[in-house]
XYZ file of C-alpha atoms in Angstrom:
522
model
C 1.457 -40.293 19.177
C 2.755 -36.988 17.757
C 1.330 -33.810 19.249
C 0.066 -30.877 17.232
C 0.248 -27.109 17.748
C -1.641 -25.027 15.173
C -1.294 -21.242 15.295
C -3.516 -19.189 13.013
C -2.518 -15.644 12.072
C -5.577 -14.206 10.355
C -4.661 -12.311 7.196
C -0.900 -12.808 7.627
C 0.970 -12.468 4.352
C 4.323 -13.666 3.065
C 4.687 -10.236 1.454
C 5.513 -9.014 4.961
C 6.732 -12.142 6.743
C 9.330 -13.135 4.150
C 11.300 -9.840 4.011
C 10.969 -9.188 7.725
C 12.101 -12.718 8.600
C 15.047 -12.409 6.205
C 16.012 -9.125 7.869
C 15.942 -10.696 11.342
C 12.763 -8.944 12.420
C 10.698 -12.118 13.073
C 13.254 -14.525 14.570
C 10.817 -17.261 15.630
C 9.060 -17.500 12.271
C 12.440 -17.269 10.531
C 13.700 -20.223 12.583
C 10.615 -22.301 11.765
C 10.921 -21.491 8.051
C 14.587 -22.472 8.049
C 13.934 -25.740 9.890
C 10.759 -26.849 8.138
C 8.599 -26.242 5.081
C 6.702 -23.114 4.100
C 4.920 -21.438 1.230
C 1.870 -19.521 0.043
C -1.591 -20.837 0.871
C -4.356 -20.115 -1.640
C -7.559 -19.042 0.048
C -11.155 -19.571 -0.947
C -12.735 -17.281 -3.537
C -13.614 -14.829 -2.215
C -10.888 -14.721 0.422
C -13.382 -14.190 3.246
C -12.740 -15.118 6.880
C -15.610 -17.495 7.675
C -15.506 -19.714 4.554
C -11.698 -19.674 4.479
C -11.123 -20.808 8.081
C -13.919 -23.356 7.772
C -12.327 -24.795 4.613
C -8.944 -24.884 6.371
C -10.219 -26.928 9.327
C -12.484 -29.248 7.285
C -10.466 -29.924 4.124
C -13.481 -29.295 1.877
C -14.831 -26.394 -0.177
C -17.661 -24.102 1.020
C -20.168 -25.881 -1.216
C -19.677 -28.943 0.991
C -19.241 -27.471 4.474
C -22.017 -24.886 4.113
C -20.329 -21.716 5.444
C -20.081 -19.286 2.527
C -20.011 -15.908 4.278
C -20.740 -14.056 7.520
C -24.396 -14.039 6.437
C -26.673 -16.012 4.158
C -29.928 -15.205 2.420
C -33.199 -16.192 4.094
C -35.018 -18.289 1.456
C -38.002 -16.587 -0.133
C -37.074 -13.124 1.185
C -34.683 -10.251 0.646
C -33.470 -10.628 4.231
C -30.231 -12.117 5.525
C -29.282 -14.004 8.677
C -25.946 -14.144 10.454
C -24.033 -17.415 10.129
C -22.117 -19.162 12.909
C -20.383 -22.464 13.543
C -23.651 -24.395 13.731
C -24.010 -23.955 9.955
C -20.950 -26.128 9.302
C -22.074 -29.534 8.057
C -18.844 -31.577 7.961
C -16.363 -32.602 10.686
C -13.554 -30.222 11.595
C -10.029 -31.052 12.786
C -11.079 -31.187 16.448
C -14.146 -33.311 15.650
C -11.986 -35.927 13.947
C -9.316 -35.900 16.653
C -11.933 -36.126 19.415
C -13.545 -39.097 17.661
C -10.120 -40.775 17.717
C -9.907 -40.245 21.482
C -7.358 -37.413 21.283
C -7.445 -34.500 23.752
C -7.903 -31.171 21.977
C -7.984 -27.491 22.901
C -9.491 -25.091 20.355
C -9.191 -21.353 20.953
C -10.834 -18.460 19.103
C -11.079 -20.056 15.658
C -13.541 -17.952 13.606
C -16.968 -19.466 12.913
C -16.892 -21.863 15.879
C -19.714 -20.358 17.947
C -21.538 -21.950 19.695
C -18.783 -24.168 21.126
C -19.005 -27.859 20.291
C -18.665 -30.655 22.819
C -15.164 -32.007 22.231
C -12.747 -34.321 23.958
C -11.210 -31.310 25.660
C -11.819 -27.561 25.588
C -13.254 -25.101 23.090
C -13.251 -21.318 23.371
C -15.221 -20.156 20.342
C -14.050 -17.552 17.881
C -16.132 -14.540 16.927
C -19.585 -15.400 15.627
C -20.298 -12.117 13.824
C -18.329 -9.053 12.700
C -19.743 -7.231 15.753
C -18.422 -9.614 18.432
C -15.738 -8.000 20.612
C -14.896 -10.531 23.347
C -15.821 -13.947 24.688
C -18.416 -14.509 27.382
C -19.495 -17.709 29.129
C -21.514 -18.870 26.125
C -18.275 -19.132 24.114
C -16.671 -21.758 26.381
C -16.983 -25.563 26.566
C -17.127 -26.810 29.241
C -18.894 -23.680 30.461
C -17.517 -24.028 33.987
C -14.057 -23.296 32.558
C -15.073 -19.681 31.858
C -14.582 -18.634 35.492
C -11.131 -20.224 35.531
C -10.250 -18.319 32.341
C -11.427 -15.049 33.880
C -9.271 -15.651 36.960
C -6.195 -16.709 34.961
C -6.368 -14.348 31.978
C -9.159 -11.817 32.449
C -11.072 -10.593 29.418
C -10.262 -12.314 26.100
C -10.999 -9.871 23.260
C -11.421 -10.288 19.506
C -11.316 -6.665 18.305
C -12.190 -4.827 21.497
C -13.291 -1.593 19.819
C -15.669 -0.401 17.112
C -14.193 -0.319 13.596
C -16.795 1.742 11.714
C -15.710 5.292 12.583
C -12.018 6.094 12.979
C -11.819 9.595 14.451
C -9.092 11.456 16.376
C -7.274 9.251 18.855
C -8.828 6.083 17.454
C -5.633 4.594 15.992
C -3.632 4.955 19.195
C -6.376 3.244 21.189
C -6.858 0.535 18.553
C -3.149 -0.310 18.360
C -2.880 -0.570 22.148
C -5.871 -2.900 22.267
C -4.551 -5.058 19.432
C -1.256 -5.550 21.248
C -3.123 -6.287 24.476
C -5.308 -8.796 22.598
C -2.231 -10.686 21.373
C -0.850 -10.806 24.913
C -4.124 -12.035 26.434
C -4.678 -14.727 23.822
C -1.083 -15.917 24.213
C -1.562 -16.073 27.975
C -4.765 -18.103 27.529
C -3.136 -20.611 25.162
C -0.005 -20.963 27.321
C -2.181 -21.414 30.426
C -4.080 -24.233 28.721
C -0.853 -25.847 27.486
C 0.417 -25.877 31.068
C -2.893 -27.088 32.487
C -2.716 -30.557 30.948
C -0.974 -32.550 28.235
C -2.954 -31.930 25.063
C -2.708 -34.000 21.897
C -3.572 -30.925 19.829
C -4.032 -27.227 20.478
C -5.214 -24.718 17.875
C -5.425 -20.968 18.447
C -6.180 -18.169 15.978
C -5.020 -14.561 16.397
C -7.147 -12.015 14.535
C -4.924 -9.017 15.228
C -2.809 -9.456 12.078
C -5.953 -8.988 9.977
C -7.365 -6.036 11.898
C -4.106 -4.094 11.915
C -3.734 -4.539 8.146
C -7.269 -3.281 7.496
C -6.790 -0.042 9.415
C -3.047 0.740 9.372
C -1.917 -0.229 5.851
C -1.890 3.352 4.595
C 0.595 4.321 7.311
C 2.826 1.330 6.547
C 2.896 1.672 2.747
C 4.438 4.871 1.384
C 3.263 3.957 -2.145
C -0.384 3.630 -1.142
C -2.742 6.086 -2.868
C -4.150 6.658 0.613
C -0.782 7.044 2.361
C -0.714 9.152 5.508
C 2.349 10.181 7.471
C 2.341 10.004 11.226
C 3.329 7.927 14.227
C 1.759 4.666 12.984
C 4.135 3.750 10.153
C 5.408 0.830 12.235
C 2.041 -0.320 13.624
C 1.718 -3.403 11.417
C 5.316 -4.394 12.156
C 4.693 -4.004 15.894
C 1.717 -6.368 15.759
C 3.684 -8.898 13.675
C 6.549 -8.620 16.202
C 4.094 -9.367 19.005
C 2.710 -12.341 17.097
C 6.216 -13.674 16.488
C 6.858 -13.509 20.225
C 3.507 -15.234 20.804
C 4.525 -18.100 18.526
C 7.784 -18.370 20.465
C 5.991 -18.446 23.816
C 3.644 -21.215 22.670
C 6.521 -23.238 21.233
C 8.302 -22.952 24.573
C 5.186 -24.177 26.388
C 4.581 -27.128 24.034
C 6.148 -30.593 24.504
C 9.265 -31.325 22.407
C 7.535 -34.029 20.320
C 5.236 -31.463 18.712
C 4.510 -30.710 15.073
C 3.931 -26.982 14.575
C 1.816 -25.340 11.889
C 1.509 -21.571 11.460
C -1.222 -20.783 8.925
C -3.298 -17.872 7.662
C -6.677 -17.891 5.974
C -5.770 -15.253 3.387
C -3.225 -12.515 2.835
C -3.405 -8.729 3.076
C -2.514 -5.768 0.908
C -3.344 -2.149 0.246
C -6.572 -0.629 -1.005
C -6.630 2.072 -3.651
C -8.745 5.221 -3.584
C -10.939 3.763 -6.360
C -14.532 2.834 -5.497
C -16.953 0.535 -7.314
C -20.704 0.831 -6.734
C -21.888 -2.433 -8.262
C -25.610 -1.708 -8.166
C -25.072 1.593 -9.961
C -23.043 -0.292 -12.548
C -25.878 -2.784 -13.012
C -28.338 0.115 -13.284
C -26.220 1.685 -16.029
C -26.598 -1.571 -17.981
C -30.381 -1.552 -17.560
C -30.273 -4.494 -15.140
C -31.338 -2.733 -11.922
C -33.561 0.168 -10.902
C -33.589 2.165 -7.675
C -36.531 3.201 -5.530
C -36.900 6.862 -4.580
C -33.774 7.680 -2.600
C -35.518 8.233 0.728
C -36.209 4.571 1.555
C -32.656 3.297 1.126
C -31.255 6.320 2.944
C -33.602 5.807 5.897
C -32.545 2.136 6.212
C -28.865 3.094 6.298
C -29.508 5.865 8.832
C -31.452 3.476 11.088
C -28.622 0.925 10.966
C -25.979 3.581 11.655
C -28.020 4.972 14.550
C -28.430 1.475 16.004
C -24.673 0.887 15.881
C -24.020 4.231 17.579
C -26.650 3.654 20.253
C -25.483 0.175 21.269
C -22.035 0.015 22.951
C -19.483 -1.973 20.937
C -19.133 -4.576 23.697
C -22.893 -5.327 23.474
C -23.339 -5.422 19.692
C -22.220 -9.025 19.266
C -24.477 -10.088 22.149
C -27.408 -8.373 20.433
C -26.786 -10.368 17.237
C -26.782 -13.594 19.288
C -29.912 -12.741 21.296
C -31.997 -11.150 18.526
C -30.664 -12.710 15.314
C -33.859 -12.200 13.309
C -33.976 -8.472 14.082
C -30.257 -8.051 13.357
C -30.603 -9.923 10.057
C -33.666 -7.902 9.071
C -31.837 -4.632 9.716
C -28.807 -5.849 7.752
C -31.035 -6.899 4.838
C -32.778 -3.520 4.821
C -29.435 -1.752 4.722
C -28.325 -3.813 1.730
C -31.522 -3.931 -0.300
C -34.017 -1.218 0.745
C -33.099 1.082 -2.136
C -33.808 -1.437 -4.923
C -36.989 -1.402 -7.024
C -37.491 -5.154 -7.368
C -40.172 -4.968 -10.037
C -37.671 -3.364 -12.413
C -34.532 -5.287 -11.368
C -32.960 -8.256 -13.173
C -29.736 -8.526 -11.135
C -28.441 -6.983 -7.925
C -25.482 -7.049 -5.546
C -25.151 -7.057 -1.774
C -22.166 -4.729 -2.402
C -19.956 -6.315 0.244
C -16.419 -4.962 0.087
C -14.809 -8.317 0.907
C -17.275 -10.385 -1.173
C -18.332 -8.630 -4.417
C -21.016 -10.730 -6.072
C -24.280 -10.608 -8.025
C -27.622 -12.357 -7.618
C -30.310 -12.680 -10.260
C -33.771 -11.528 -9.190
C -35.116 -14.997 -9.884
C -38.820 -15.777 -9.940
C -39.674 -18.465 -7.378
C -36.544 -17.760 -5.308
C -36.860 -14.013 -4.726
C -40.292 -12.783 -3.608
C -40.511 -10.224 -6.429
C -38.422 -12.113 -8.964
C -38.378 -10.935 -12.587
C -36.197 -13.590 -14.228
C -38.073 -16.730 -15.269
C -36.326 -19.967 -14.215
C -36.092 -21.007 -17.863
C -34.187 -17.796 -18.638
C -31.719 -18.205 -15.757
C -28.711 -19.415 -17.765
C -29.072 -16.891 -20.599
C -29.685 -14.000 -18.208
C -26.718 -14.929 -16.040
C -24.480 -14.978 -19.116
C -25.781 -11.553 -20.150
C -24.984 -10.127 -16.724
C -21.567 -11.828 -16.669
C -20.720 -10.387 -20.092
C -21.693 -6.878 -18.985
C -19.441 -7.138 -15.932
C -16.522 -8.695 -17.827
C -16.515 -5.854 -20.381
C -16.876 -3.021 -17.851
C -14.041 -0.485 -18.162
C -13.050 2.566 -16.154
C -12.212 6.009 -17.525
C -8.668 4.862 -18.376
C -9.880 1.788 -20.267
C -8.845 -0.613 -17.481
C -11.093 -3.567 -16.606
C -13.112 -3.058 -13.444
C -13.725 -6.782 -12.958
C -10.766 -9.155 -13.279
C -12.802 -12.362 -13.270
C -16.474 -13.331 -13.220
C -17.093 -16.752 -11.662
C -20.262 -18.791 -11.999
C -20.862 -20.236 -8.559
C -20.556 -23.847 -9.727
C -17.078 -23.016 -11.075
C -15.946 -22.321 -7.493
C -17.997 -24.671 -5.356
C -19.233 -28.249 -5.449
C -21.574 -29.892 -2.978
C -25.044 -29.648 -1.474
C -24.762 -25.964 -0.507
C -23.759 -24.414 -3.840
C -27.193 -22.809 -4.164
C -26.510 -20.740 -1.046
C -23.826 -18.887 -3.012
C -24.493 -15.834 -5.194
C -25.124 -16.586 -8.862
C -21.932 -14.736 -9.850
C -18.840 -14.133 -7.708
C -16.521 -11.324 -8.799
C -12.824 -10.625 -8.475
C -12.379 -6.884 -8.894
C -9.317 -5.809 -10.853
C -6.452 -4.222 -8.939
C -5.306 -0.707 -9.835
C -1.498 -0.565 -9.821
C -1.478 -3.409 -7.296
C -4.120 -1.930 -4.986
C -7.673 -3.174 -4.405
C -10.794 -1.311 -5.439
C -13.345 -0.835 -2.667
C -16.879 -2.105 -3.275
C -19.242 0.227 -1.409
C -23.047 0.633 -1.153
C -24.644 2.600 -3.952
C -27.065 4.738 -1.884
C -29.274 5.273 -4.931
C -28.488 6.558 -8.439
C -25.112 8.134 -9.158
C -21.720 7.354 -10.690
C -20.764 3.673 -10.619
C -17.051 4.476 -10.343
C -15.475 7.233 -8.304
C -12.439 8.143 -6.241
C -12.463 8.595 -2.507
C -12.129 12.122 -1.219
C -9.045 12.619 0.987
C -11.308 12.772 4.047
C -12.481 9.223 3.204
C -9.009 7.679 2.913
C -8.959 6.338 6.470
C -12.005 4.206 5.771
C -13.571 1.900 8.321
C -15.855 -1.122 8.264
C -18.415 -0.603 5.504
C -16.598 2.513 4.272
C -13.672 1.035 2.356
C -10.900 -0.005 4.731
C -7.407 1.041 3.623
C -6.080 -2.513 3.856
C -7.780 -5.353 1.978
C -7.674 -9.130 1.701
C -5.416 -10.900 -0.801
C -5.898 -14.467 -2.064
C -2.596 -15.903 -0.794
C -2.069 -16.558 2.886
C 0.812 -18.644 4.228
C 1.754 -21.948 5.810
C 4.843 -22.699 7.904
C 5.368 -26.278 9.134
C 8.126 -27.495 11.444
C 8.884 -30.058 14.122
C 7.929 -33.714 14.428
C 7.025 -35.328 11.123
C 7.877 -32.318 8.949
C 10.399 -32.626 6.139
C 12.905 -29.734 6.195
C 12.065 -28.817 2.600
C 12.293 -25.029 2.857
C 10.233 -23.043 0.373
C 7.498 -25.022 -1.381
C 5.044 -24.132 -4.107
C 1.529 -22.883 -3.414
C -0.819 -25.141 -1.465
C -4.594 -24.871 -1.322
C -6.384 -24.008 1.887
C -8.220 -27.364 1.830
C -4.811 -29.097 1.955
C -4.211 -27.974 5.543
C -6.607 -30.385 7.300
C -5.197 -33.559 5.693
C -1.668 -32.304 6.412
C -2.505 -31.729 10.076
C -4.139 -35.140 10.426
C -1.040 -36.776 8.961
C 1.230 -34.841 11.339
C -0.959 -35.929 14.260
C -0.454 -39.564 13.240
C -4.075 -39.992 12.150
C -5.198 -41.512 8.828
C -6.232 -39.079 6.097
C -9.806 -39.664 4.862
C -10.102 -40.232 1.135
C -13.218 -38.114 0.648
C -11.666 -34.713 1.324
C -11.172 -32.049 -1.339
C -7.613 -31.463 -0.127
C -4.477 -33.600 -0.011
C -1.436 -33.428 2.296
C 0.861 -30.615 1.194
C 3.287 -32.056 -1.339
C 6.868 -32.290 -0.104
C 6.076 -31.208 3.452
C 5.856 -34.553 5.251
C 8.757 -36.731 6.359
C 6.723 -39.935 5.915
C 3.920 -41.094 3.661
C 0.552 -40.447 5.373
C -1.838 -43.258 6.187
C -5.148 -43.190 4.353
C -8.641 -44.187 5.448
C -12.132 -44.152 3.963
C -14.274 -41.154 4.894
C -17.352 -42.376 6.772
């Protein structure tokens, strides 16, 4: 049976890969593109890491698999809880291959904690934005963890804090990103040499992290551009990832189908800021409490992050999830006067959205269930007609949740999901309102560096990439856009397995050398 090697490059974009490959900078990816099939890969909306990777490995939309964000609302409260792999409710690639008796190795795929029993090995990906490295609880079978420590040492995700980026931070971060690529490559190559796998999947997060924090050095047109020694930082990480792909190809058997995929793309962020809750307040849809309460919640959260070492923060989320979720909910919502609020936002930079303060769902809901549809349309209209000082739209598209998702978990999604309008090709940052004030503003130069929760200078884009080559792949060259849910059926076909009929996705058109087999979805 054909073997499968899947390499995920989180946030990798054709906007960088295509010109660099053409210029000879990424020789391994260039060779795969020339020999196989490649193209853009449309992400979920929003293009967020957890729902996107989960859609990629399941072939269904978030409304069916149940993972819609890093967090979800706790029913009947204004609190949130952190989401992990146990929230996924449909089989993933490795589940299906294991059920068919195939040996699989799954390494650091986001939203796979805790590790699942598989016919093989799983090293979970990060389970929260605060996780920095694997420990024994990330590994199945657990006894393998000691072998990994002896062979590879520490396996990091982002082995540093990303909230505050002071002097010396970028040099340390870049060194750790490059070390992370090397360690993950060593782990995957070690597993490939350890036994003959039917399928191995590994995801590298470094391409995403470097774009978030180093885009302004890379892009001379960026409104936040800064000169300095890090202009080539993104290229250096992509170079390292290209070498990693080459090393894994060299370690894989010759009868292997190879897929290089990303969950979304990356691009630059502008110096324009949107405070959604202030915008809702300006429309008479939200009211703030006295400023002290919201400020205290943010100060408590910031103090907690400073007090707990970065390497322990992810462990704290795992060991005290209720406390971590309560603190996160306070930070998002403590400043809102619920008795005078119709609609509100969590103000997540990567996931701008709006909830109605619905009676019977929210504990202090104002909107009667019978008025839900009309109120949602009123809020959507206010957002769709919002303009900045130059007359440009602030919101490019307002989605009702059922327009994006279908399945039993649609009601976990916000009532409205927003795509903020770009400004001259650069993303607006959605930041917490911190009480009354202007809904739109520009970052001060001292804020241009950003950081997690403070408007990172690189942002997600909806189009990732796919590159397919090797056994079973048609050498088609450039193809049109595929959807992220098309990846799972394509991988099953390349592995010689039947493609279930009940998926949302279909094998990528024009990419396969032979017609895939089909099967009913149990």
